[in-house]
XYZ file of C-alpha atoms in Angstrom:
713
model
C 41.877 11.274 102.851
C 39.141 10.819 100.231
C 36.444 12.846 102.138
C 39.125 15.515 102.889
C 40.081 15.816 99.417
C 36.516 16.229 98.227
C 36.005 18.893 100.785
C 39.333 20.885 99.755
C 37.982 20.658 96.140
C 34.546 21.893 97.021
C 35.894 24.982 99.021
C 38.627 25.360 96.159
C 35.784 25.876 93.534
C 33.375 27.463 95.582
C 35.817 30.397 96.842
C 37.510 31.567 93.821
C 36.567 34.971 94.898
C 37.933 34.631 97.679
C 41.241 33.297 96.333
C 41.399 36.056 93.697
C 40.894 38.856 96.435
C 43.599 37.111 98.415
C 45.883 37.175 95.364
C 45.511 40.761 94.511
C 45.842 41.367 98.223
C 49.730 40.230 98.019
C 49.828 42.034 94.407
C 48.813 45.431 95.832
C 51.370 44.923 98.844
C 54.255 43.949 95.594
C 53.379 47.322 94.299
C 53.517 49.272 97.358
C 56.970 47.924 97.826
C 58.007 48.587 94.293
C 56.888 52.263 94.563
C 58.831 52.572 98.018
C 62.030 50.808 96.297
C 62.066 52.307 93.192
C 62.189 49.073 91.295
C 59.520 47.358 88.925
C 59.257 43.540 88.395
C 60.099 41.730 85.113
C 56.875 40.223 85.923
C 54.927 43.713 85.907
C 52.980 43.282 82.629
C 51.314 39.551 84.313
C 50.567 41.750 87.607
C 48.997 44.311 85.299
C 47.051 41.700 83.330
C 45.479 40.091 86.586
C 44.807 43.731 88.232
C 42.628 44.774 85.327
C 40.827 41.344 84.634
C 39.399 41.752 88.196
C 38.923 45.425 87.775
C 35.398 44.798 85.969
C 34.684 41.680 87.786
C 31.152 42.800 88.929
C 30.296 44.475 85.884
C 30.997 41.259 83.606
C 29.014 39.068 85.933
C 25.918 41.921 85.712
C 26.326 41.609 81.762
C 25.966 37.943 81.740
C 22.954 38.043 84.118
C 21.207 40.651 81.848
C 21.974 39.457 78.284
C 18.644 39.391 77.440
C 17.700 42.808 78.258
C 16.358 45.155 75.646
C 18.171 46.809 73.111
C 16.909 50.210 74.352
C 18.444 49.501 77.646
C 21.851 48.970 76.231
C 21.305 52.139 74.313
C 20.715 54.052 77.485
C 24.160 52.037 79.147
C 25.912 53.765 75.904
C 24.866 57.251 76.549
C 25.681 56.768 80.347
C 29.127 55.319 79.705
C 30.914 58.667 79.507
C 30.551 58.320 83.449
C 31.762 55.009 84.045
C 30.453 51.085 83.245
C 31.377 49.954 86.725
C 28.888 50.916 89.520
C 31.489 50.823 92.024
C 33.736 53.382 90.118
C 32.836 56.234 92.296
C 33.671 54.381 95.212
C 36.593 56.056 97.069
C 39.436 53.777 97.769
C 40.993 54.624 101.362
C 45.066 55.330 101.375
C 47.235 52.774 101.629
C 48.424 53.657 104.978
C 44.789 53.588 106.309
C 44.282 50.144 104.575
C 47.535 48.801 106.411
C 48.536 50.227 109.675
C 52.016 50.788 111.080
C 52.084 47.165 112.706
C 51.053 45.674 109.220
C 47.622 44.420 110.256
C 44.680 44.704 107.677
C 41.811 47.732 108.074
C 39.331 47.150 106.054
C 35.900 46.010 106.141
C 35.159 42.401 105.369
C 32.979 42.644 102.327
C 35.970 45.060 100.676
C 38.645 42.353 102.176
C 36.929 39.720 100.043
C 36.290 41.571 97.004
C 38.597 41.159 94.286
C 37.307 44.127 92.439
C 38.446 46.731 95.713
C 41.710 44.990 95.536
C 42.530 45.875 91.978
C 41.510 49.382 92.634
C 43.860 49.363 95.383
C 46.681 47.902 92.907
C 45.453 50.992 90.664
C 46.377 53.504 93.557
C 49.436 51.924 94.400
C 50.387 52.201 90.490
C 49.576 55.643 90.319
C 52.056 56.369 93.145
C 54.672 54.466 91.595
C 54.314 56.389 88.507
C 56.303 59.196 89.771
C 58.881 59.575 87.168
C 58.279 59.857 83.152
C 59.943 56.484 82.524
C 58.347 54.718 85.378
C 54.898 55.887 83.946
C 55.676 55.016 80.937
C 56.358 51.774 81.727
C 53.066 51.412 83.577
C 51.095 52.719 80.879
C 52.488 50.537 78.149
C 51.547 47.691 80.164
C 48.010 48.661 80.256
C 48.202 49.626 76.676
C 49.267 46.084 75.773
C 46.849 44.284 77.733
C 43.968 46.559 76.366
C 45.341 45.840 72.903
C 45.446 42.326 72.967
C 42.029 42.045 74.932
C 40.504 44.737 72.373
C 39.023 46.746 75.173
C 39.520 50.437 73.949
C 36.073 50.794 73.084
C 34.283 54.095 74.920
C 30.809 52.361 75.306
C 31.780 48.982 76.539
C 35.297 48.794 77.173
C 37.660 48.676 80.155
C 40.184 50.986 78.719
C 38.402 54.301 79.480
C 37.311 53.774 82.819
C 40.684 52.314 84.309
C 42.372 55.338 82.097
C 40.189 58.015 83.908
C 40.651 56.716 87.413
C 44.422 56.445 86.702
C 44.136 60.266 85.573
C 42.139 61.360 88.815
C 44.584 59.782 91.007
C 47.641 61.448 89.420
C 46.086 64.660 89.284
C 45.050 64.371 92.895
C 48.664 63.673 93.837
C 49.592 66.917 92.654
C 51.310 65.376 89.246
C 50.328 66.454 85.859
C 48.233 63.788 84.068
C 48.875 65.509 80.599
C 51.758 62.684 80.126
C 48.992 60.102 80.222
C 47.482 61.970 76.951
C 50.683 62.259 75.122
C 51.621 58.703 75.389
C 48.370 57.757 74.526
C 48.616 59.599 71.446
C 51.742 58.097 70.686
C 50.268 54.528 71.149
C 48.365 55.318 68.082
C 52.163 54.636 66.097
C 52.427 51.473 67.505
C 52.687 48.275 65.377
C 50.069 46.564 67.052
C 47.405 49.704 66.634
C 48.762 50.485 63.064
C 47.324 46.937 61.782
C 43.947 47.714 63.362
C 42.025 50.769 62.079
C 38.769 50.500 64.082
C 41.116 50.424 67.500
C 42.922 53.451 66.180
C 39.552 55.156 65.925
C 38.882 54.019 69.323
C 41.810 55.238 71.131
C 41.541 58.784 69.841
C 37.909 58.688 71.194
C 39.301 57.723 74.551
C 42.015 60.253 74.082
C 39.202 62.841 73.642
C 37.345 61.619 76.568
C 39.980 61.875 78.836
C 40.893 65.143 77.748
C 37.699 66.390 78.993
C 38.420 65.702 82.493
C 42.196 66.874 82.390
C 42.961 70.045 83.603
C 43.285 73.329 81.450
C 47.023 74.562 81.697
C 50.264 74.526 79.253
C 52.647 71.662 79.332
C 55.319 70.310 77.356
C 53.049 66.775 77.099
C 50.190 68.317 76.209
C 51.777 70.411 73.424
C 53.523 67.062 72.270
C 50.168 65.468 72.092
C 48.657 68.424 69.911
C 51.813 68.118 67.596
C 51.099 64.462 67.247
C 47.296 64.827 66.722
C 48.009 67.516 64.270
C 50.089 64.897 62.120
C 47.684 62.184 62.385
C 45.156 64.596 60.863
C 47.500 65.535 58.246
C 47.783 61.980 57.144
C 44.208 61.447 57.370
C 43.727 64.263 55.222
C 46.429 63.063 52.587
C 44.503 59.321 52.602
C 41.217 61.534 51.639
C 42.887 63.018 48.484
C 43.364 59.730 46.617
C 40.504 58.111 48.275
C 38.757 57.189 44.615
C 41.228 53.920 44.748
C 39.722 52.785 47.860
C 36.959 50.730 48.975
C 33.778 52.316 50.473
C 34.505 50.797 53.949
C 38.174 52.104 53.902
C 36.482 55.865 52.865
C 34.269 55.618 55.334
C 36.475 54.902 57.963
C 38.883 57.404 57.208
C 35.860 59.730 57.167
C 35.113 58.937 60.836
C 38.841 58.981 61.870
C 39.233 62.695 60.453
C 36.432 63.880 62.325
C 37.490 61.759 65.629
C 41.018 63.187 65.258
C 39.681 67.012 64.855
C 37.434 66.778 67.767
C 40.355 65.476 69.701
C 42.473 68.512 68.488
C 39.871 70.938 69.591
C 39.739 69.203 73.015
C 43.643 69.026 73.665
C 43.688 72.664 72.238
C 41.328 73.904 74.581
C 43.590 71.914 77.467
C 46.234 73.970 76.746
C 44.466 76.883 77.375
C 46.844 79.537 75.941
C 47.505 80.657 72.079
C 50.836 81.401 72.094
C 52.388 77.708 72.785
C 50.016 76.294 70.138
C 51.152 78.882 67.513
C 54.743 77.637 68.150
C 53.651 74.245 67.361
C 52.262 75.457 63.941
C 55.292 77.043 63.111
C 57.372 74.001 63.948
C 54.777 72.054 61.313
C 55.396 74.888 58.856
C 59.374 74.604 59.237
C 61.003 73.638 55.935
C 57.769 73.035 54.115
C 58.284 70.623 51.024
C 57.763 71.315 47.560
C 55.839 68.163 47.223
C 52.269 69.567 46.098
C 50.017 66.928 48.295
C 52.150 66.867 51.260
C 52.404 70.667 51.437
C 48.472 71.089 50.950
C 47.657 68.960 53.810
C 50.149 70.759 55.947
C 48.702 74.118 55.294
C 45.291 72.429 55.594
C 46.188 71.154 59.342
C 47.753 74.360 60.142
C 44.661 76.297 59.039
C 42.545 74.092 60.834
C 45.037 74.556 64.132
C 44.638 78.228 63.577
C 40.594 78.407 63.381
C 40.695 76.263 66.918
C 43.158 78.680 68.268
C 40.803 81.972 67.543
C 38.160 79.971 69.666
C 40.118 79.858 72.753
C 39.041 82.637 74.947
C 42.596 84.019 75.747
C 42.677 88.040 77.560
C 46.852 87.999 77.310
C 46.078 87.515 73.259
C 45.236 91.335 73.034
C 48.029 93.624 71.714
C 50.834 90.891 71.532
C 52.896 91.063 68.703
C 52.366 88.630 66.118
C 54.741 85.700 66.758
C 57.908 85.734 65.109
C 58.332 82.164 65.048
C 55.286 81.434 62.880
C 55.561 84.672 60.553
C 58.932 83.705 59.462
C 57.331 80.324 58.602
C 54.690 82.071 56.653
C 56.597 83.949 54.762
C 57.984 81.456 52.583
C 54.531 79.363 52.482
C 53.257 82.759 50.636
C 55.838 82.189 47.896
C 55.476 78.312 47.740
C 55.148 77.025 44.273
C 52.230 76.093 44.751
C 49.139 78.430 44.295
C 46.584 76.739 47.068
C 49.483 76.700 49.503
C 49.970 80.332 49.034
C 46.389 81.240 49.521
C 46.183 78.765 52.702
C 49.175 80.673 53.989
C 47.298 84.018 54.030
C 44.253 82.213 55.254
C 46.644 81.207 58.200
C 48.139 84.739 58.703
C 44.743 86.089 58.792
C 43.009 84.299 61.282
C 46.224 84.504 63.562
C 46.148 88.158 63.160
C 42.347 88.647 63.700
C 40.748 85.662 65.387
C 37.230 86.954 65.152
C 37.330 86.590 61.466
C 36.377 82.868 62.017
C 35.238 83.140 65.819
C 32.905 85.724 67.274
C 33.327 84.890 70.895
C 36.413 86.909 72.050
C 35.228 90.088 71.750
C 31.881 89.323 73.082
C 32.947 86.927 76.222
C 35.873 87.920 77.315
C 36.446 86.416 80.501
C 33.776 83.713 80.084
C 35.293 80.233 80.117
C 34.264 78.720 76.773
C 33.636 75.001 76.646
C 35.727 72.909 74.130
C 32.626 71.471 72.998
C 31.210 74.395 71.580
C 34.085 75.316 69.649
C 33.292 73.453 66.120
C 30.109 75.067 66.187
C 31.365 78.573 66.667
C 33.359 78.189 63.603
C 30.485 77.418 61.184
C 30.241 80.867 59.803
C 29.105 82.062 56.392
C 31.883 84.766 56.113
C 34.732 84.292 54.560
C 38.025 84.728 56.210
C 39.186 87.150 53.542
C 36.471 89.606 54.895
C 38.070 90.772 58.272
C 39.817 93.472 56.178
C 36.388 94.495 54.780
C 34.974 94.509 58.406
C 37.834 96.796 59.690
C 37.434 99.092 56.640
C 33.765 99.459 57.548
C 34.776 99.889 61.331
C 37.282 102.638 60.059
C 34.525 104.570 57.805
C 32.073 104.868 60.636
C 34.481 106.301 62.906
C 35.313 108.904 60.345
C 31.774 109.611 59.830
C 31.254 109.929 63.622
C 34.324 112.123 63.992
C 33.179 114.303 60.981
C 29.284 114.783 62.407
C 30.905 115.701 65.915
C 33.022 118.456 64.234
C 29.961 119.564 62.123
C 28.033 120.326 65.547
C 31.165 121.857 66.944
C 32.135 124.477 64.178
C 29.522 125.059 61.705
C 32.124 126.894 59.247
C 33.975 123.524 58.370
C 31.157 123.259 56.090
C 32.266 126.063 53.904
C 35.881 124.451 53.803
C 34.574 121.187 52.998
C 32.564 122.489 50.033
C 35.848 123.926 48.902
C 37.664 120.707 49.488
C 34.870 118.886 47.424
C 35.504 121.310 44.252
C 39.277 121.003 44.623
C 39.100 117.114 44.699
C 36.550 117.259 41.545
C 39.182 119.347 39.895
C 41.724 116.427 40.557
C 39.626 113.982 39.660
C 38.692 115.307 36.382
C 42.699 116.021 35.569
C 43.325 112.161 36.689
C 40.322 110.807 34.253
C 41.806 113.126 31.428
C 45.235 110.716 31.348
C 43.003 107.528 30.461
C 41.324 106.624 27.499
C 37.367 106.220 26.977
C 35.996 103.686 29.760
C 35.566 99.879 28.915
C 31.865 99.377 28.225
C 31.602 95.908 29.204
C 30.683 94.746 32.724
C 31.595 91.555 34.689
C 28.391 89.530 35.475
C 27.239 89.995 38.954
C 28.092 87.592 41.972
C 25.813 86.464 44.349
C 27.597 87.257 47.731
C 24.400 88.193 49.770
C 25.604 85.838 52.547
C 28.664 87.114 52.865
C 27.943 90.785 52.776
C 25.138 90.445 55.313
C 26.797 88.320 57.661
C 29.709 91.067 57.308
C 27.616 93.686 58.203
C 26.102 91.998 61.315
C 29.703 91.497 62.527
C 31.588 94.361 62.027
C 31.966 95.095 65.775
C 33.342 91.434 66.324
C 36.720 92.638 64.827
C 37.497 95.361 67.198
C 38.919 93.117 69.865
C 41.626 90.348 70.360
C 43.817 91.214 67.474
C 47.428 90.962 67.438
C 49.756 93.357 66.088
C 52.348 94.001 63.684
C 55.794 95.541 64.178
C 57.375 97.503 61.797
C 59.922 95.007 60.174
C 57.159 92.618 59.434
C 55.102 95.270 57.823
C 58.098 96.002 55.446
C 58.776 92.192 54.903
C 54.823 91.632 54.191
C 55.099 94.323 51.692
C 58.188 92.813 49.764
C 56.504 89.619 49.965
C 53.310 90.927 48.517
C 55.401 92.229 45.624
C 57.079 88.691 45.025
C 53.698 86.964 44.964
C 51.979 89.583 42.792
C 54.376 89.049 40.168
C 53.976 85.164 39.820
C 52.941 83.816 36.807
C 50.995 80.894 38.330
C 48.492 83.105 40.104
C 44.830 82.506 40.141
C 42.052 84.939 41.040
C 41.882 83.274 44.695
C 45.761 84.193 44.746
C 45.010 87.931 44.121
C 42.067 88.091 46.332
C 44.616 86.866 49.410
C 47.013 89.033 48.732
C 44.723 92.048 48.490
C 43.479 90.909 51.814
C 46.817 90.735 53.447
C 47.583 94.040 51.944
C 44.345 95.585 53.345
C 45.477 94.039 57.047
C 48.918 95.544 56.768
C 47.526 98.852 56.248
C 44.835 99.068 58.804
C 47.585 97.754 61.429
C 50.207 100.295 60.173
C 47.809 102.948 61.427
C 48.841 103.151 64.800
C 52.237 103.030 64.712
C 54.382 105.945 64.390
C 56.090 104.699 61.144
C 52.849 104.771 59.517
C 54.198 107.440 57.064
C 56.767 104.802 56.232
C 54.143 102.190 55.556
C 52.308 104.841 53.350
C 54.774 105.596 50.962
C 55.958 102.005 50.573
C 52.294 100.797 49.943
C 51.636 103.601 47.510
C 55.028 102.733 46.055
C 54.196 99.108 45.489
C 50.780 99.524 44.107
C 52.604 102.322 41.405
C 55.215 99.888 40.720
C 52.684 96.787 40.128
C 50.497 99.018 37.720
C 53.806 99.520 35.681
C 54.696 95.841 35.561
C 50.993 95.117 34.444
C 51.735 96.875 31.291
C 54.768 95.330 30.653
C 53.911 93.207 27.406
C 57.667 91.688 27.255
C 57.601 90.440 30.688
C 56.963 86.852 31.531
C 53.321 87.568 32.791
C 50.567 86.371 30.377
C 47.924 88.865 29.716
C 45.359 87.318 31.798
C 47.666 87.982 34.834
C 48.591 91.149 33.556
C 44.919 92.208 33.552
C 44.426 90.804 37.375
C 47.794 92.436 38.079
C 46.285 95.605 37.008
C 43.105 94.939 38.809
C 45.169 94.166 42.227
C 47.070 97.288 41.887
C 44.209 99.723 41.247
C 42.518 97.900 44.114
C 45.601 98.417 46.471
C 45.546 102.123 45.472
C 41.755 102.458 46.659
C 42.687 100.527 49.540
C 45.728 102.735 50.632
C 43.710 106.069 50.108
C 41.078 104.676 52.269
C 43.392 103.862 54.873
C 45.207 106.972 55.064
C 42.058 108.984 54.342
C 43.327 110.397 51.117
C 39.841 110.973 49.235
C 40.764 112.370 45.908
C 42.937 109.287 45.455
C 40.127 106.811 46.321
C 37.915 108.494 44.144
C 40.133 107.979 41.260
C 41.030 104.576 41.871
C 37.271 103.811 42.406
C 36.645 105.221 38.770
C 39.610 103.451 37.202
C 38.812 99.846 38.201
C 35.057 100.024 37.687
C 34.938 101.958 34.262
C 37.990 101.556 32.771
C 39.183 97.766 32.953
C 37.099 94.989 33.950
C 38.318 91.712 35.373
C 35.749 88.578 34.773
C 37.495 86.756 37.478
C 37.576 89.237 40.121
C 35.436 92.141 41.365
C 35.370 94.670 43.958
C 32.638 94.462 46.740
C 31.625 97.809 48.629
C 35.052 99.436 47.751
C 36.258 97.202 50.747
C 37.257 94.114 49.353
C 38.677 92.512 46.171
C 36.654 89.211 45.734
C 37.615 86.339 43.357
C 34.571 85.337 41.174
C 33.222 81.756 41.664
C 33.079 79.734 38.553
C 29.831 78.401 37.753
C 26.093 79.078 36.539
C 25.733 82.833 35.185
C 29.513 83.130 35.839
C 32.619 83.754 33.897
C 32.723 80.680 30.628
C 36.316 81.363 29.776
C 38.976 79.482 31.800
C 41.202 81.657 33.521
C 44.508 81.820 31.309
C 43.330 80.384 28.680
C 44.308 81.170 24.894
C 40.154 82.930 24.808
C 40.900 84.420 28.041
C 44.629 86.142 27.073
C 42.662 87.413 23.801
C 40.162 89.143 25.934
C 42.618 90.498 28.253
C 44.568 91.938 25.739
C 41.697 93.387 24.572
C 41.135 95.225 28.066
C 44.713 96.266 28.745
C 44.618 98.012 25.145
C 41.659 100.091 26.391
C 44.112 101.373 29.263
C 46.806 103.997 28.415
C 50.179 103.214 30.346
C 50.242 105.189 33.122
C 52.467 108.420 32.610
C 55.263 110.152 34.827
C 53.150 113.194 34.892
C 50.259 111.036 36.034
C 52.289 109.510 38.670
C 53.429 113.036 39.589
C 49.793 113.999 39.998
C 49.308 111.212 42.519
C 52.440 112.061 44.329
C 51.397 115.313 44.759
C 47.938 114.538 46.173
C 49.663 112.235 48.593
C 52.229 114.602 49.890
C 49.542 117.480 50.100
C 47.733 115.182 52.648
C 50.752 114.943 54.692
C 50.760 118.877 55.610
C 51.792 118.547 59.139
C 55.388 117.283 58.061
C 58.341 119.667 57.292
C 59.252 120.692 53.746
C 62.415 118.604 53.626
C 60.337 115.605 54.699
C 57.577 116.379 52.107
C 60.305 116.557 49.196
C 61.820 113.105 50.453
C 58.528 111.622 50.522
C 57.603 113.049 46.964
C 60.662 111.553 45.578
C 60.351 108.107 47.183
C 56.792 107.748 45.678
C 58.278 108.541 42.231
C 60.888 105.683 42.284
C 60.218 101.875 42.042
C 59.514 99.703 44.672
C 62.426 97.414 46.159
C 61.877 94.483 48.214
C 63.803 93.901 51.093
C 66.699 91.642 50.775
C 66.074 89.651 53.584
C 62.454 88.551 52.273
C 62.452 85.457 50.991
C 60.978 85.677 47.170
C 60.329 82.281 46.289
C 61.793 80.050 43.548
C 58.769 81.635 41.269
C 60.374 84.933 41.332
C 60.465 86.008 37.503
C 63.932 87.184 36.851
C 62.811 89.300 33.258
C 60.949 92.315 32.960
C 59.823 92.991 36.477
C 63.403 92.415 37.768
C 64.902 94.921 34.891
C 62.334 97.650 36.323
C 64.023 97.241 39.564
C 67.271 97.385 38.327
C 67.116 100.394 36.635
C 65.683 101.864 39.812
C 68.969 100.272 41.731
C 71.223 102.123 39.053
C 69.221 105.602 39.495
C 69.631 105.561 43.299
C 73.197 104.180 42.350
C 73.605 107.515 40.448
C 72.466 109.916 42.606
C 74.512 108.530 45.366
C 77.601 109.209 42.934
C 76.341 112.619 42.609
C 76.184 113.616 45.956
C 79.371 112.446 46.897
C 80.621 114.523 43.920
C 79.053 117.702 45.364
C 80.191 116.774 48.764
C 83.526 116.414 47.702
C 83.368 120.049 45.663
C 81.939 121.417 48.761
C 85.073 120.315 50.655
C 87.800 121.721 48.252
C 85.893 125.059 48.413
C 85.990 125.500 51.908
C 89.644 124.465 51.567
C 90.459 127.260 49.116
């Protein structure tokens, strides 16, 4: 008995591998049984632990035997860990029906039958088949996640989580199911109470998610969009933490920096896996919904949505062309454009510009249409020197070249046009002289030059990139944008960056309205808006301080210039150009090549006064005093020139347009004007205009009544 006991103990100690293989063989059968009968045992967590403990058995022994290897070998293993740290990972495991025949007999090689790692992977295969429903899949993955949490196995270099989850992902995909649910639940695991207390683990989970997303299918799904939304939320949290990092230690600051970079890479990869811009734009709209008035939260929200817009712009999407601007996002951007915080307002304009013209931040859509772009190249394509507010300037340059080419062709076809052009130039000079006479002497001072060579050079080299892959604006959207621009322009809290953003959006509205049948309506409303803002700029009793009124005048005059260029009314363009360069000078705003209003960066050789300070207000009053208030005769002259450019219309239509140009701009009632909307002087201007309209209506009603009475007589 003693001898038999010793021999039994010897066999037990020296056959642990066979015992573990036999145990895992039994567990694999139990998991298959659960799948057949749709039932999960209460001991499933223990079963998962046993399976995962034996999944990397051979690698553990290999690491123990090679513990004294040199450092460079370890680095090589880290680099190659993207494939798998397990040498048997690429070995295909046969199906369960191949392993066990209909009679219940085992049909595997003797070497595999005694290998615990083989049976561990068989268990994983059966788990993947078990995860057919969302509830069951969540139960399986949560058990795995708990094991990885407890054993700290999330590292992408030497952890077990990545190879296990990658194999599960491949198995789910091969079975015809969508493995995006794995990415979604993995991102949600970042909010688990066990993970929240371990920052390094959070970073590792994000890296694992990014790596898994690289091998995932590219198709839109509810699960992948949920993951995108959650990652955007984590990016917002990381940006918010970096706002007040002065009170944090160096270690926390560095971790937050790495975490933000990792989350950004994850967002890029997940967005690429969606493969379509439209669903992500809806997610962006949801994040902007009911944006808070709390400054810090609102700014981080806008920052995340803007970053997502940049990423979406980098996704090759042929169906993007000629689509209307998404209504959901548009109606969330309108309130953001009139948000109390000036930085949020600028951010909303950036988002609008990038979504409308994706090539403003990424050049590839127009040049690589139909070519699949790797997600890893997206961050690199976004590193550009051109400002997002340069797209309108590029479109203006494209428009100028088209007109120049058209004039050259017309000149070759008919040389008689030369004489008519000379006559037109003489007429334009006469009009320009009359317009100049309505103003006082030119203000002699000049604003200091601004260094923007990189921006302008990049802009000139990328004009062709803005031609394609743009959305379209509906007539209703154009009308609402003009009303919103009016409300934004008269805000007392504006900064030079706000005026730059407003001018850019205004230019985009003009350029995208030219191809519409209602372009004449936009022409009237745009000039009407610019004329009204000019009048408000000279209202001394209003709520706007002198510095804002000076900038508003610069903005309004630039608007007149942009409108005349967009609709090819050259005499008014010449007037606006002379007015903005000679009569008034804003040291904080400058006109770049007659195509773009740019905020002047404060720094060396730049304006020394603080914008809006007492000194700046004093200088602004002096500047405004050099300019006479535009008279009714002056506005009538401009209106007549605009009407003359529309000679193809009937006389009643021209008379109606001229009358509208002489009236003040009235914003749409349905457009959100924001809490910063001034209720004093500007409102009185439009109140007077409304009373004038009411008087005209009453006069027409009275005239109609008199005509009816005469007919009865």
